[in-house]
XYZ file of N, CA and C in Angstrom:
288
model
N -13.987 14.485 6.575
C -13.755 14.884 7.943
C -12.694 15.977 7.982
N -12.720 16.759 9.052
C -11.778 17.868 9.189
C -10.329 17.383 9.177
N -10.052 16.331 9.924
C -8.677 15.845 10.034
C -8.188 15.326 8.696
N -9.019 14.526 7.996
C -8.613 13.999 6.695
C -8.367 15.145 5.719
N -9.253 16.137 5.686
C -9.073 17.285 4.793
C -7.784 18.027 5.108
N -7.485 18.183 6.388
C -6.253 18.856 6.793
C -5.033 18.093 6.270
N -5.029 16.786 6.451
C -3.898 15.975 5.995
C -3.773 15.989 4.472
N -4.906 15.921 3.787
C -4.891 15.886 2.325
C -4.458 17.222 1.723
N -4.863 18.326 2.333
C -4.583 19.650 1.778
C -3.259 20.239 2.233
N -2.705 19.714 3.306
C -1.489 20.288 3.876
C -0.397 19.224 4.001
N 0.334 18.966 2.901
C 1.344 17.904 2.928
C 2.487 18.166 3.901
N 2.649 19.391 4.360
C 3.726 19.714 5.290
C 3.273 19.693 6.750
N 2.045 19.260 6.999
C 1.509 19.259 8.359
C 2.432 18.550 9.331
N 2.866 17.340 8.990
C 3.696 16.568 9.907
C 5.110 17.115 10.018
N 5.628 17.713 8.958
C 6.995 18.221 9.029
C 7.108 19.363 10.033
N 5.990 20.009 10.335
C 6.001 21.084 11.327
C 5.848 20.545 12.742
N 5.431 19.290 12.883
C 5.129 18.766 14.205
C 6.100 17.712 14.704
N 6.932 17.154 13.833
C 7.870 16.123 14.286
C 9.025 15.993 13.305
N 10.121 15.421 13.776
C 11.316 15.292 12.957
C 11.425 13.940 12.274
N 10.675 12.950 12.731
C 10.786 11.609 12.165
C 9.689 11.344 11.139
N 9.761 10.182 10.502
C 8.773 9.813 9.489
C 7.373 9.809 10.107
N 6.434 10.494 9.485
C 5.079 10.570 10.031
C 4.390 9.209 10.074
N 3.624 8.994 11.120
C 2.808 7.791 11.222
C 1.454 8.165 11.795
N 0.438 7.461 11.334
C -0.935 7.715 11.750
C -1.525 6.409 12.253
N -2.228 6.460 13.370
C -2.983 5.313 13.865
C -4.462 5.650 13.710
N -5.156 4.863 12.935
C -6.596 5.035 12.736
C -7.280 4.031 13.641
N -8.010 4.511 14.644
C -8.567 3.622 15.670
C -10.011 4.002 15.993
N -10.630 3.174 16.813
C -11.990 3.436 17.253
C -13.008 3.146 16.166
N -14.221 3.603 16.376
C -15.309 3.338 15.444
C -15.058 3.860 14.041
N -14.379 5.012 13.938
C -14.120 5.590 12.618
C -13.227 4.678 11.764
N -12.393 3.873 12.413
C -11.490 2.974 11.684
C -12.238 1.817 11.034
N -13.499 1.606 11.407
C -14.300 0.551 10.793
C -14.881 0.995 9.449
N -14.819 2.287 9.165
C -15.371 2.824 7.932
C -14.446 2.487 6.761
N -14.942 1.670 5.824
C -14.117 1.208 4.695
C -13.632 2.354 3.822
N -14.454 3.347 3.618
C -14.070 4.478 2.765
C -12.929 5.267 3.403
N -13.054 5.538 4.697
C -12.005 6.284 5.396
C -10.711 5.479 5.400
N -10.803 4.168 5.660
C -9.614 3.306 5.649
C -8.933 3.363 4.293
N -9.731 3.247 3.236
C -9.190 3.237 1.875
C -8.563 4.584 1.514
N -9.292 5.673 1.760
C -8.781 7.004 1.411
C -7.513 7.345 2.191
N -7.505 7.037 3.481
C -6.332 7.351 4.299
C -5.149 6.464 3.919
N -5.426 5.221 3.586
C -4.370 4.312 3.145
C -3.712 4.841 1.867
N -4.531 5.285 0.930
C -4.010 5.835 -0.332
C -3.209 7.107 -0.077
N -3.735 7.980 0.764
C -3.042 9.229 1.091
C -1.686 8.937 1.719
N -1.655 8.037 2.693
C -0.400 7.714 3.373
C 0.600 7.066 2.422
N 0.111 6.195 1.565
C 1.008 5.550 0.596
C 1.625 6.590 -0.335
N 0.816 7.529 -0.804
C 1.302 8.577 -1.708
C 2.285 9.536 -1.033
N 2.128 9.758 0.256
C 2.977 10.696 0.987
C 4.172 10.023 1.655
N 4.192 8.682 1.683
C 5.287 7.988 2.354
C 5.133 7.957 3.863
N 3.894 8.049 4.334
C 3.613 8.009 5.766
C 3.252 6.590 6.175
N 3.516 6.239 7.420
C 3.118 4.935 7.951
C 1.686 5.023 8.473
N 0.887 3.992 8.176
C -0.490 3.934 8.661
C -0.681 2.637 9.427
N -1.219 2.758 10.625
C -1.501 1.598 11.465
C -3.004 1.535 11.712
N -3.615 0.419 11.310
C -5.057 0.242 11.467
C -5.323 -1.176 11.945
N -6.015 -1.340 13.065
C -6.340 -2.686 13.539
C -7.393 -3.332 12.635
N -7.571 -4.638 12.742
C -8.616 -5.312 11.959
C -9.988 -4.715 12.293
N -10.897 -4.701 11.311
C -12.226 -4.115 11.532
C -12.958 -4.676 12.753
N -12.732 -5.940 13.077
C -13.417 -6.525 14.236
C -12.989 -5.873 15.551
N -11.851 -5.208 15.557
C -11.371 -4.524 16.760
C -11.658 -3.027 16.748
N -12.313 -2.561 15.686
C -12.580 -1.131 15.534
C -14.005 -0.825 15.980
N -14.149 -0.569 17.244
C -15.460 -0.248 17.789
C -15.358 1.056 18.563
N -16.468 1.507 19.049
C -16.497 2.714 19.863
C -15.560 2.517 21.044
N -14.683 3.457 21.300
C -13.693 3.258 22.354
C -14.220 3.575 23.751
N -15.497 3.856 23.896
C -16.075 4.111 25.210
C -15.869 2.935 26.150
N -15.988 1.730 25.615
C -15.780 0.540 26.440
C -14.319 0.456 26.877
N -13.398 0.796 25.973
C -11.981 0.770 26.339
C -11.670 1.790 27.426
N -12.273 2.966 27.343
C -12.051 3.985 28.362
C -12.576 3.500 29.702
N -13.770 2.922 29.701
C -14.346 2.411 30.950
C -13.492 1.280 31.511
N -13.031 0.380 30.638
C -12.212 -0.745 31.114
C -10.886 -0.255 31.692
N -10.295 0.757 31.074
C -9.039 1.276 31.619
C -9.266 1.850 33.020
N -10.443 2.444 33.259
C -10.765 2.945 34.600
C -10.887 1.793 35.593
N -11.514 0.695 35.169
C -11.641 -0.484 36.030
C -10.253 -1.007 36.393
N -9.366 -1.079 35.408
C -8.005 -1.566 35.652
C -7.259 -0.648 36.629
N -7.388 0.674 36.443
C -6.722 1.621 37.352
C -7.236 1.460 38.778
N -8.545 1.369 38.928
C -9.132 1.236 40.264
C -8.691 -0.079 40.908
N -8.662 -1.160 40.122
C -8.231 -2.464 40.627
C -6.795 -2.404 41.139
N -5.967 -1.596 40.494
C -4.569 -1.456 40.905
C -4.386 -0.435 42.022
N -5.483 0.171 42.459
C -5.405 1.109 43.563
C -5.231 2.560 43.164
N -5.293 2.839 41.878
C -5.174 4.225 41.427
C -6.557 4.853 41.354
N -6.650 6.097 41.710
C -7.908 6.824 41.588
C -7.591 8.297 41.375
N -8.344 8.916 40.516
C -8.182 10.348 40.270
C -9.094 11.121 41.205
N -8.577 12.181 41.769
C -9.375 13.045 42.619
C -10.211 13.945 41.707
N -11.537 13.846 41.774
C -12.388 14.658 40.890
C -12.121 16.154 41.020
N -11.669 16.598 42.190
C -11.389 18.020 42.391
C -10.146 18.471 41.624
N -9.256 17.523 41.309
C -8.014 17.854 40.608
C -8.034 17.443 39.142
N -9.172 17.030 38.633
C -9.269 16.526 37.269
C -9.963 17.551 36.384
N -9.286 17.924 35.311
C -9.871 18.864 34.359
C -10.752 18.094 33.383
N -11.946 18.571 33.171
C -12.874 17.930 32.236
C -13.146 18.905 31.107
N -13.021 18.411 29.888
C -13.248 19.252 28.715
C -13.946 18.407 27.655
N -15.120 18.843 27.196
C -15.886 18.067 26.224
C -15.194 18.009 24.868
N -14.495 19.018 24.494
C -13.821 19.074 23.191
C -12.392 19.554 23.387
N -11.441 18.640 23.365
C -10.039 19.031 23.511
C -9.551 19.603 22.194
N -8.811 20.700 22.218
C -8.281 21.295 20.976
C -7.180 20.416 20.381
N -6.949 20.573 19.083
C -5.906 19.811 18.401
C -4.518 20.369 18.666
N -4.434 21.589 19.140
C -3.136 22.177 19.419
C -3.135 22.753 20.822
N -1.955 23.022 21.332
C -1.841 23.574 22.678
C -1.743 25.099 22.644
N -1.874 25.661 21.485
C -1.765 27.134 21.336
C -3.055 27.818 21.701
């Protein structure tokens, strides 16, 4: 994957983006992939980075989580005005 290749090839990636010890959270459906979990775990161990990964039973497509968070917001009386909401199919990794 692009992100894994970036992390593997650029050991200084995190030093340019934050001052504290780097940490990665592997979540969603991709976190259920044993190969990705293993490779990222090894990479983080070798680099001294913290890796947080939930149990595989909790690693599913996050579409349900997004929908549930909307239900919770609506239940609490929050609603986004569609006219004021920016929609983007592919958010960039940087703000530049």
